[in-house]
Short mmCIF file of C-alpha atoms and ligand atoms in Angstrom, two decimals:
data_model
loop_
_atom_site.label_atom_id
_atom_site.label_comp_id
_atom_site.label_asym_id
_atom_site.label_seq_id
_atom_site.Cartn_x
_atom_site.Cartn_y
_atom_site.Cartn_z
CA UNK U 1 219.96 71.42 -38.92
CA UNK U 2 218.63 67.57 -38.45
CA UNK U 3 221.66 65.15 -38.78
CA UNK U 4 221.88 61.30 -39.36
CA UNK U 5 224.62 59.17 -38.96
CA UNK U 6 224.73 55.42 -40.60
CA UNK U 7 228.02 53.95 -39.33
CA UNK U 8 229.51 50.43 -39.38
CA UNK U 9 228.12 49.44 -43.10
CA UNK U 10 230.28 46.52 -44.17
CA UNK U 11 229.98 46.96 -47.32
CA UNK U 12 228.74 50.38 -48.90
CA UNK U 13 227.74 49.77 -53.08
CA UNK U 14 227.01 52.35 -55.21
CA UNK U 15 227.06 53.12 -58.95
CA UNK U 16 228.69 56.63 -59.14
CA UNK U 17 227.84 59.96 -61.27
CA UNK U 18 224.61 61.23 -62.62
CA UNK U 19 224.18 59.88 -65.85
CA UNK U 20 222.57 56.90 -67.47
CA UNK U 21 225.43 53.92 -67.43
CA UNK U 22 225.04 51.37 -70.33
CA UNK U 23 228.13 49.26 -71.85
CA UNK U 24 230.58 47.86 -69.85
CA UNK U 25 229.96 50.64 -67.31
CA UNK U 26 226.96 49.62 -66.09
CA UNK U 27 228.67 47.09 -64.32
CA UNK U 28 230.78 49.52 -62.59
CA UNK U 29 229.63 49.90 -58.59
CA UNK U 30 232.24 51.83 -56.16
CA UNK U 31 232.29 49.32 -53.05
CA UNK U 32 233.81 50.79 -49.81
CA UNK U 33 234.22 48.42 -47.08
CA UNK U 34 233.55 49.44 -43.14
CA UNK U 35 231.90 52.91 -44.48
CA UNK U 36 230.03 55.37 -42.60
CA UNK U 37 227.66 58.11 -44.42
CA UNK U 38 226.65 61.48 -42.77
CA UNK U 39 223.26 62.80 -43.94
CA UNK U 40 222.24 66.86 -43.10
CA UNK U 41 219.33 68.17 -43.72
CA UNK U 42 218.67 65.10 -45.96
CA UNK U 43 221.49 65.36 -48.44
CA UNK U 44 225.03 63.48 -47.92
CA UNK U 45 227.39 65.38 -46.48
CA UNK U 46 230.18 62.44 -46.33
CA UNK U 47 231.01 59.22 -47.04
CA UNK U 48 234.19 57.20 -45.40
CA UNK U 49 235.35 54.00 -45.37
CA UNK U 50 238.24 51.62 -43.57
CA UNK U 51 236.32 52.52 -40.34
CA UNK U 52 236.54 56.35 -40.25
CA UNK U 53 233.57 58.35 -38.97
CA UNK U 54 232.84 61.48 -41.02
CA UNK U 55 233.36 64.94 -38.90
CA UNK U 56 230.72 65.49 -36.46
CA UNK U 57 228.93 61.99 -37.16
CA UNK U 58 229.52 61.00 -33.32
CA UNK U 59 227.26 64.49 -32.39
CA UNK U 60 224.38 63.28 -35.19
CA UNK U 61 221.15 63.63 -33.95
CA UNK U 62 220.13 59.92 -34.93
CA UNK U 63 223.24 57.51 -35.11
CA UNK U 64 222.06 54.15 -36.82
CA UNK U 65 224.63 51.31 -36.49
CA UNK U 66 223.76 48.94 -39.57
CA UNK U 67 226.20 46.33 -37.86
CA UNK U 68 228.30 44.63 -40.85
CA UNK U 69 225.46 44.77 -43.62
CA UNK U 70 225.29 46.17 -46.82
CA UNK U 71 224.13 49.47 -47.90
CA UNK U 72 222.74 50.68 -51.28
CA UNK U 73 221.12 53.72 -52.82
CA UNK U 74 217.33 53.52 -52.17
CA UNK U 75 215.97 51.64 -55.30
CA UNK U 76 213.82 53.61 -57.83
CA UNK U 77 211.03 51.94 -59.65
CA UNK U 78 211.20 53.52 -63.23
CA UNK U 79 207.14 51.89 -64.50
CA UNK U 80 204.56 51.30 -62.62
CA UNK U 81 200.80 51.87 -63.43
CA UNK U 82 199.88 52.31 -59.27
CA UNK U 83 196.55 54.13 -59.73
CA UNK U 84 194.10 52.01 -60.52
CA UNK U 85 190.43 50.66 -59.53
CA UNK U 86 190.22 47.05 -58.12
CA UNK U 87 191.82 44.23 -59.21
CA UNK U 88 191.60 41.68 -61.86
CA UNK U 89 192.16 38.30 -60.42
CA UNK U 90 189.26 37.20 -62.50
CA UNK U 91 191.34 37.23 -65.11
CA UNK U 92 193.72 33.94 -64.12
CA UNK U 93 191.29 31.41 -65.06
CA UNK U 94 190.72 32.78 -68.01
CA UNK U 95 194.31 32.98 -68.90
CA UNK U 96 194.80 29.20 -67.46
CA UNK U 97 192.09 28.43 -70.19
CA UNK U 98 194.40 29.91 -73.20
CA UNK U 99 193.06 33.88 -73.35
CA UNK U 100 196.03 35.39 -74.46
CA UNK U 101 196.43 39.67 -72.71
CA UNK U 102 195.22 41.30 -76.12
CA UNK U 103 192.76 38.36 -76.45
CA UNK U 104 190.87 40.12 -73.61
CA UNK U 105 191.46 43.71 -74.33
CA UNK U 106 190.21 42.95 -77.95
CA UNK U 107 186.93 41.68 -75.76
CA UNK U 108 186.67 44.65 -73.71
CA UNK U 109 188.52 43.29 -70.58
CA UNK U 110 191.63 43.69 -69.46
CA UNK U 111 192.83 47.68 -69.21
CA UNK U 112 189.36 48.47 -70.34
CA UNK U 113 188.11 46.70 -67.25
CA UNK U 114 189.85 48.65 -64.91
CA UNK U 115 189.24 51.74 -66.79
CA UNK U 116 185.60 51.58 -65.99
CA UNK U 117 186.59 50.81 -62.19
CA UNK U 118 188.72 53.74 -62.69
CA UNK U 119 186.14 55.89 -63.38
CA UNK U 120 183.85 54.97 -60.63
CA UNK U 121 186.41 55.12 -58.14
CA UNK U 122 186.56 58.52 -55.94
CA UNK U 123 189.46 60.60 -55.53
CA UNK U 124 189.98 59.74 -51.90
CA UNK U 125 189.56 55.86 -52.95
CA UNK U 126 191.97 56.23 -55.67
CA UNK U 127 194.41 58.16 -52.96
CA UNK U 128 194.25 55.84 -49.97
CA UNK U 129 194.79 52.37 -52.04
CA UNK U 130 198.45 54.49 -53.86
CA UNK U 131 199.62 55.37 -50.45
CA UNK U 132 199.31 51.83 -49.38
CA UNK U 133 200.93 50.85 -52.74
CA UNK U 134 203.43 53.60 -51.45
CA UNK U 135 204.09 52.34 -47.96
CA UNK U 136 204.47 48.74 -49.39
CA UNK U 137 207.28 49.51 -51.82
CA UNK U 138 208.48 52.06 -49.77
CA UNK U 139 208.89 48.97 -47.34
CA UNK U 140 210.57 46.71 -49.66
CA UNK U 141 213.80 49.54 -49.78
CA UNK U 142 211.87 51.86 -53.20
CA UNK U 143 212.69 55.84 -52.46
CA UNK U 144 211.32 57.30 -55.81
CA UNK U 145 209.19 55.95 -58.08
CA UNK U 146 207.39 56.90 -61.16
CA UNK U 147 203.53 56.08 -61.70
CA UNK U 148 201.51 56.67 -65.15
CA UNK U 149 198.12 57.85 -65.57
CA UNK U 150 195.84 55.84 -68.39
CA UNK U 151 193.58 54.13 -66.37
CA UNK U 152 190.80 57.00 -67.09
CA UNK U 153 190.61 57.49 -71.00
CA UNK U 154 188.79 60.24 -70.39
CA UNK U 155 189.51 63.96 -69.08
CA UNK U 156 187.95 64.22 -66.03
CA UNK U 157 189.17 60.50 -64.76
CA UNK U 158 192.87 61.24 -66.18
CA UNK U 159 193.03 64.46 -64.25
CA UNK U 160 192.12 62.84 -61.50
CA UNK U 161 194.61 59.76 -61.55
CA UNK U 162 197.51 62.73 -62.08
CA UNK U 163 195.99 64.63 -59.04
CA UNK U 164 195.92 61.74 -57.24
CA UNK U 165 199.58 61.27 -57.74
CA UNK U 166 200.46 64.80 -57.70
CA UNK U 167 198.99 65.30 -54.10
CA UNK U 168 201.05 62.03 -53.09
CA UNK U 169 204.07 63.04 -54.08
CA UNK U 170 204.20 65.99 -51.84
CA UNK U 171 202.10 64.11 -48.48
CA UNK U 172 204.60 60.69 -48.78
CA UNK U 173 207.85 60.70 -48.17
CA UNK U 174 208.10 58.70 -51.16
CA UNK U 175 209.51 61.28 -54.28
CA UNK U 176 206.57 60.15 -57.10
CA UNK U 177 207.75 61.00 -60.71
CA UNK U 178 204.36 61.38 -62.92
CA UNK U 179 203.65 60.05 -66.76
CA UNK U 180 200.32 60.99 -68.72
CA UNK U 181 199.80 57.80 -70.14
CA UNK U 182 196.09 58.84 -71.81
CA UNK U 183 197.45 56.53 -74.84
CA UNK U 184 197.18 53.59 -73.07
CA UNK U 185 194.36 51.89 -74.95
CA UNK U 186 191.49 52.59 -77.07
CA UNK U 187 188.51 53.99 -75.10
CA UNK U 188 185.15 51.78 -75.25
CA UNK U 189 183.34 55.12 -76.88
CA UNK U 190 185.78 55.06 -79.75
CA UNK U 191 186.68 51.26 -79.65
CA UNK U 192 184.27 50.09 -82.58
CA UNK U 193 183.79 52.98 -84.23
CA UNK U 194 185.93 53.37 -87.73
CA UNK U 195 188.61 55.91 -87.27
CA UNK U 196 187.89 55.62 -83.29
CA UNK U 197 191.80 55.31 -82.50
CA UNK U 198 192.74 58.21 -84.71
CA UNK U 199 189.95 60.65 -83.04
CA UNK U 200 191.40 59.48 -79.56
CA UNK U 201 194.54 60.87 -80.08
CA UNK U 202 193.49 63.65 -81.83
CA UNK U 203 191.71 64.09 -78.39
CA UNK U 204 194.59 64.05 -76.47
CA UNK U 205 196.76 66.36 -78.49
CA UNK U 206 193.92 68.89 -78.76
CA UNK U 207 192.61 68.73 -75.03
CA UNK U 208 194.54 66.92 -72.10
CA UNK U 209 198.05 67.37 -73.56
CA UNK U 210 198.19 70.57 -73.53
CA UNK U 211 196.05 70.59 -69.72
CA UNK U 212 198.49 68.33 -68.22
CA UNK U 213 201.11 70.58 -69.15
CA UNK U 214 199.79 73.67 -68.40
CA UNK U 215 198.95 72.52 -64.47
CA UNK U 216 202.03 70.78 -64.33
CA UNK U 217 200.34 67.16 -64.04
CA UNK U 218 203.39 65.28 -65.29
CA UNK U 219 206.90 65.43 -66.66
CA UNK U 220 206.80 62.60 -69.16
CA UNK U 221 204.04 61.27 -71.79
CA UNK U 222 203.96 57.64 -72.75
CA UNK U 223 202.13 55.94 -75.43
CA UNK U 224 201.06 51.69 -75.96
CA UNK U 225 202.02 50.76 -79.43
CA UNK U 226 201.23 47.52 -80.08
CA UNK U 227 198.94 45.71 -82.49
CA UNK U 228 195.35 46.47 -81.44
CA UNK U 229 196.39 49.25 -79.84
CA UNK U 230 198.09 52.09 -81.23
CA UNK U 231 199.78 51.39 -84.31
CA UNK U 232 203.00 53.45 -85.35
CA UNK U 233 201.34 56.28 -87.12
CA UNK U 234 199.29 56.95 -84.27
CA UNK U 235 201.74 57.17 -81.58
CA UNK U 236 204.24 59.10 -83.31
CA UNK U 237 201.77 62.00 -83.59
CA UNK U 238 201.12 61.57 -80.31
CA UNK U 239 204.30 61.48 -79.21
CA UNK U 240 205.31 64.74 -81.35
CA UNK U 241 202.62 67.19 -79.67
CA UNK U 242 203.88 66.00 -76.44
CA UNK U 243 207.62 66.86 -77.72
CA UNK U 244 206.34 69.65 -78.64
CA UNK U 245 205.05 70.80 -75.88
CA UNK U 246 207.93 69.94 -73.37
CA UNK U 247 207.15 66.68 -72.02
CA UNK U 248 209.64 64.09 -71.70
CA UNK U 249 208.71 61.00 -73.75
CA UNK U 250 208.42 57.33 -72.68
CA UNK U 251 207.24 54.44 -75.32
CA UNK U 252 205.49 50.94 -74.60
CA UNK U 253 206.83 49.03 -77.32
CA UNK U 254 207.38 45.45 -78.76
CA UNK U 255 205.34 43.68 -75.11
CA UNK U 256 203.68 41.78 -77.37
CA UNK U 257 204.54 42.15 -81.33
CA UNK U 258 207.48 44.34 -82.84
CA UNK U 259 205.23 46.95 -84.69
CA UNK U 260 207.83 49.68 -84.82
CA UNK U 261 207.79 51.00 -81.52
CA UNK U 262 211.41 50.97 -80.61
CA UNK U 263 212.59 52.39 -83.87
CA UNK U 264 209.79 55.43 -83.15
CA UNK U 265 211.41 55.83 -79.76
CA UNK U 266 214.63 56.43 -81.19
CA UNK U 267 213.60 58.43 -83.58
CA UNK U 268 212.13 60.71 -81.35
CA UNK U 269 214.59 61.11 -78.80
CA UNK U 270 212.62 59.45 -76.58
CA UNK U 271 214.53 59.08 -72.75
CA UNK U 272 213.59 55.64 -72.47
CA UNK U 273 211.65 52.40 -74.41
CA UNK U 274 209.82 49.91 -71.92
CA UNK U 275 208.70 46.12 -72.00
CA UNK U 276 210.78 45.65 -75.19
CA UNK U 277 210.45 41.52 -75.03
CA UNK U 278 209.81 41.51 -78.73
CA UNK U 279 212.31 43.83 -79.81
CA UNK U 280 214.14 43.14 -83.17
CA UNK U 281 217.52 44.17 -84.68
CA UNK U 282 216.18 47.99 -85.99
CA UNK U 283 214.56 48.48 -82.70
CA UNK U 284 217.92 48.01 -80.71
CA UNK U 285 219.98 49.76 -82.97
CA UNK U 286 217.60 52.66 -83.13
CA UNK U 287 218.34 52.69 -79.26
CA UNK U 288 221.66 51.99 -79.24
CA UNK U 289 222.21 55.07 -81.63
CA UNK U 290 219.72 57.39 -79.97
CA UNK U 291 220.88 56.45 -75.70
CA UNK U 292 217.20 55.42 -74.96
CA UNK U 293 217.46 53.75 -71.42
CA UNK U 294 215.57 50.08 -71.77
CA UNK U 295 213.03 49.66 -69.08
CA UNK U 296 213.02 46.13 -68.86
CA UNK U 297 210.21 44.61 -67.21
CA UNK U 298 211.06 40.75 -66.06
CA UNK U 299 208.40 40.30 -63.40
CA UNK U 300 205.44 40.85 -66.32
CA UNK U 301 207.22 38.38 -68.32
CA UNK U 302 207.04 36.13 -65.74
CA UNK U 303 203.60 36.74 -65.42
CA UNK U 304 202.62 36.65 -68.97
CA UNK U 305 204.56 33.35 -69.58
CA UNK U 306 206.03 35.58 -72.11
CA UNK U 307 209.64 35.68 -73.14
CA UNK U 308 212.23 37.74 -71.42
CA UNK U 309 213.66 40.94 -73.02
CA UNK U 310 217.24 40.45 -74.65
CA UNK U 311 218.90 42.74 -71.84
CA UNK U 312 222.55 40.49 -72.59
CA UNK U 313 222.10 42.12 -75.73
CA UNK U 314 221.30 45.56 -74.74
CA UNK U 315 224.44 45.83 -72.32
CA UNK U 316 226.68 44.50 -75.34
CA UNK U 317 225.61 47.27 -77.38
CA UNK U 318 225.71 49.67 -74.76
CA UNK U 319 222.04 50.47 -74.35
CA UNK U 320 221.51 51.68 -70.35
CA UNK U 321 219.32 48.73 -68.75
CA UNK U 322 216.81 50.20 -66.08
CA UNK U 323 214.94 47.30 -64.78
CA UNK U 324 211.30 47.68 -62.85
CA UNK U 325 208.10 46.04 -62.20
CA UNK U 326 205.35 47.40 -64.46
CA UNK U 327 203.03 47.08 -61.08
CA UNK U 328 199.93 47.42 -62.81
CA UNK U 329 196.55 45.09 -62.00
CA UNK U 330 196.53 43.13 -65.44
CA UNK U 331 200.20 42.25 -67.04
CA UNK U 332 201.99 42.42 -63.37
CA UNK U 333 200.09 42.79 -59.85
CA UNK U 334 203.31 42.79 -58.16
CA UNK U 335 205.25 45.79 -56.96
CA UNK U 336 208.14 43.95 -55.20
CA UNK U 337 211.06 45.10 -56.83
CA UNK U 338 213.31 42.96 -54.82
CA UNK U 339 211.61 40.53 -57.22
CA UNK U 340 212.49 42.19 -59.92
CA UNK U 341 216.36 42.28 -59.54
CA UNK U 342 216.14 38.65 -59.14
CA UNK U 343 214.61 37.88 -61.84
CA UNK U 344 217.39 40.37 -63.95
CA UNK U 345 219.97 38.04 -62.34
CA UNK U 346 218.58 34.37 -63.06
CA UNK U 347 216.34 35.32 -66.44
CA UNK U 348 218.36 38.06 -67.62
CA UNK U 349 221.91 36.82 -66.95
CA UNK U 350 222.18 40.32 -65.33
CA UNK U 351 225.43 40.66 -62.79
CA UNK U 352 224.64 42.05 -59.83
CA UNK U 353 226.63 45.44 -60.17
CA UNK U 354 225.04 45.71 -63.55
CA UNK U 355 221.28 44.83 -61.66
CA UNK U 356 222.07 47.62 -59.10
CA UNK U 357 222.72 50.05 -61.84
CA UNK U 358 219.45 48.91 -63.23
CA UNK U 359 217.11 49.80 -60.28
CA UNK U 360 218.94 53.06 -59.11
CA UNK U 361 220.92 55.84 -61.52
CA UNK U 362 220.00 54.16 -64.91
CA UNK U 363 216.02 54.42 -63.91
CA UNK U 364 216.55 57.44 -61.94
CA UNK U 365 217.68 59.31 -64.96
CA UNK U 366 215.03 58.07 -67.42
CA UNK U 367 212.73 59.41 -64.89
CA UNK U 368 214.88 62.90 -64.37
CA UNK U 369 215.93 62.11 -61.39
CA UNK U 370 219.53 60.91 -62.17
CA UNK U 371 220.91 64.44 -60.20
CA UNK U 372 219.40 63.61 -57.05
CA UNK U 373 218.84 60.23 -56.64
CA UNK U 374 220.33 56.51 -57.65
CA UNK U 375 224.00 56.85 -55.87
CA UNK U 376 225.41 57.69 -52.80
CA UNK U 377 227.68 60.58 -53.36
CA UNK U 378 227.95 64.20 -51.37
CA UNK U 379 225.26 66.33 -52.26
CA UNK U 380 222.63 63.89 -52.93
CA UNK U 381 219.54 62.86 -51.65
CA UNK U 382 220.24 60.63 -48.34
CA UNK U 383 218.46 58.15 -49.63
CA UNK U 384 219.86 54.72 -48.86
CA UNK U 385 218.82 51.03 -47.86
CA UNK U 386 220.42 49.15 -44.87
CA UNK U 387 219.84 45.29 -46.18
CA UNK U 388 219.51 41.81 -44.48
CA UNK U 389 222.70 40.99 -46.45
CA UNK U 390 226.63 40.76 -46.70
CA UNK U 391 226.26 41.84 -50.28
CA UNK U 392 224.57 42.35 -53.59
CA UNK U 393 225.26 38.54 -54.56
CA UNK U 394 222.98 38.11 -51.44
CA UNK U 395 220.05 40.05 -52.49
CA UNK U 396 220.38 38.79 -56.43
CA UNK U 397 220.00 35.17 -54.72
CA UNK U 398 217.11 35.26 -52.18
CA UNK U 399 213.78 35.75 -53.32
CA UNK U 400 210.71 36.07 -52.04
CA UNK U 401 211.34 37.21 -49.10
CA UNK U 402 211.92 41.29 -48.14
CA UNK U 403 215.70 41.59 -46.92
CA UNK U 404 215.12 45.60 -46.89
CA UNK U 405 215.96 46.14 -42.93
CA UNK U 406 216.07 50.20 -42.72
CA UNK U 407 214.97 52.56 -45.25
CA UNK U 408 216.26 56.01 -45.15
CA UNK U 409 214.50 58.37 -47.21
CA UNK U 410 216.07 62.19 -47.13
CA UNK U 411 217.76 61.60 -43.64
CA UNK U 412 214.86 59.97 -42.08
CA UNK U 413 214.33 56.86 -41.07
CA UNK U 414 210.85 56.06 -42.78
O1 NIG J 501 202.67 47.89 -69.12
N1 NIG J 501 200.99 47.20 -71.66
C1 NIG J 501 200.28 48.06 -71.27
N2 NIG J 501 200.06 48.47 -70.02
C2 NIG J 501 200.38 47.69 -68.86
C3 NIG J 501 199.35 46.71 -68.55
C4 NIG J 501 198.10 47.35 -68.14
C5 NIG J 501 197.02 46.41 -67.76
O2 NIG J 501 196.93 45.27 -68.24
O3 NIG J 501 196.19 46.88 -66.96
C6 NIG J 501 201.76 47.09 -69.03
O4 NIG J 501 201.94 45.88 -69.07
FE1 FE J 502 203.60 49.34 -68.33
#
């Protein structure tokens, strides 16, 4: 039995229970003041407060003293698109000239440009840059983290991307959560051919759908629908052979134009709807009425220059707000989600209880990880950040720099 003590938190903040909060509750965070927390065997054994030590914590095998400073949950970063080959910083000037994003994915840049370095990329190339995507978030106070595939477009290269990821999550300490994301964008085979779209997905429903499954490659599928990309037809077939066979489903919807997604995501049950800074009246009521979790996505708005998503509006009609960063090498080559949370404060009017909730249980459950992750409560994962702060108002009001001082990921200090 390995044991780890983390006593003299001055402040210990937490949203509690494993379910997704929206409304008024997901500003609710349990605060316990001169807490201690006793991990075993990586789960939480007990938490105490007024400056109690739990039973035994003095005889821990590793006793960390976090000296007066806030304590959270470790975050979890609900959309990221971490596998990918090189970069595209090529890409500023030509957005500082007026390109708009589907301006140069209609031109065969943008996603299709790092599909092709995608494909050339090895396995072990692909591997070594995600762990150091990994160790960097995983530095920055992220415990679990979900990543989608769609960087490939084609079998072999989307395989690969979800092997990449599936070997990952079990050498890193970091838990990895995987999406098929093969609907990510037209293919440059099928791009100009009539009916190219509609044969892609047919493609994916008839062969890597049903392969991903079947080797247990990923828990959830997601699909782009936007103009130029996958229009609501299109994804909803999709997204019905991957209900069908068992997958969880995610939706990329109203980034750019409002072309239905949202509503489909409802309808379908989807467990959550991301980017969503177009979103109209139908979409959020088709949310509101279904408890799809909004994935909001500030820092790509930010780097768009786009608006930000109406997440005021989401919390009034009780939609649960997961915010994240979207890391991805076109829309957001960040993957600082301390970043992120500050942005939910200042662009989304965001408190920060209800930003906590937003980067622990509410994307920890749209992921389906809301059991074991994203509070601190007995017979979770110990998974928990010691910050360079007092308190949450603290980490919603610096930016830029990394207050994460300790990250404890299943009892270890990592
Ligand atoms: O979520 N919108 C689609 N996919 C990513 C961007 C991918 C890229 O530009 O490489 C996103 O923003
Ligand atoms: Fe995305």
């Amino acid at each position: 039995m390995t044991t780890l003590l983390v006593k003299n938190i001055g402040l210990l903040q937490t949203p509690v229970g494993s379910f997704s909060h929206g409304g008024a509750a997901q500003g609710e965070n349990l605060k316990l003041q001169d807490a201690a927390i006793l991990i075993e065997d990586g789960v939480i054994k007990e938490i105490t407060s007024g400056g109690e030590i739990p039973a035994g914590g003095e005889n821990a095998d590793t006793i960390i003293d976090a000296e007066g400073h806030l304590v959270t949950p470790g975050l979890v970063e609900g959309h990221t698109h971490m596998v990918f080959g090189g970069y595209r910083q090529h890409e500023i000037p030509m957005k500082l000239k007026g390109a708009g994003y589907l301006d140069i994915l209609r031109a065969g840049g943008g996603i299709l440009d790092t599909v092709r370095k995608t494909r050339a990329a090895s396995f072990q190339e692909l591997y070594d840059k995600t762990e150091g995507f990994l160790d960097e978030m995983m530095g920055l106070g992220v415990t679990t983290c979900e990543a989608k595939s769609g960087y490939g477009l084609d079998f072999d290269t989307e395989v690969k991307m979800l092997e990449v990821l599936k070997k990952l999550n079990e050498d890193h300490p970091m838990d990895v959560v995987s999406t098929f994301m093969g609907a990510h964008a037209i293919p440059e085979e099928y791009k100009d051919i009539e009916g190219g779209a509609d044969a892609f997905i047919d493609l994916l429903c008839r062969d890597l759908l049903p392969y991903v499954k079947e080797h247990q490659l990923a828990d959830f599928a997601d699909v782009f629908t936007e103009d130029s990309v996958f229009n609501y037809a299109q994804s909803k077939k999709y997204l019905e052979k991957a209900k069908e066979l068992g997958f969880g489903l995610k939706v990329h919807a109203d980034e750019i134009e409002a072309i239905g997604g949202s509503e489909l995501s409802g309808e379908m049950g989807a467990v959550s709807c991301e980017h969503l800074i177009a979103i109209n009246e139908k979409g959020l009521a088709s949310m509101a009425s279904n408890g799809v979790t909004a994935m909001c996505l500030p820092a790509t708005s930010f780097y768009l220059g786009a608006d930000f998503a109406p997440a005021r509006r989401m919390i009034e009609l009780g939609i649960p707000v997961a915010v994240a960063s979207d890391f991805n090498p076109g829309s957001c080559p960040s993957l600082n989600l301390q970043f992120v949370m500050n942005l939910a404060c200042i662009k989304y009017r965001m408190l920060p209880e209800e930003v906590l909730t937003a980067v622990t249980i509410n994307p920890a459950c749209a992921i389906g990880k809301g059991s074991l992750v994203g509070t601190l409560e007995v017979g979770k994962q110990g998974d928990l950040v010691i910050w360079d702060a007092p308190d949450m108002d603290m980490l919603c009001y610096r930016f830029g720099s990394n207050l994460a001082l300790q990250v404890i990921k299943k009892g270890m200090l990592v």
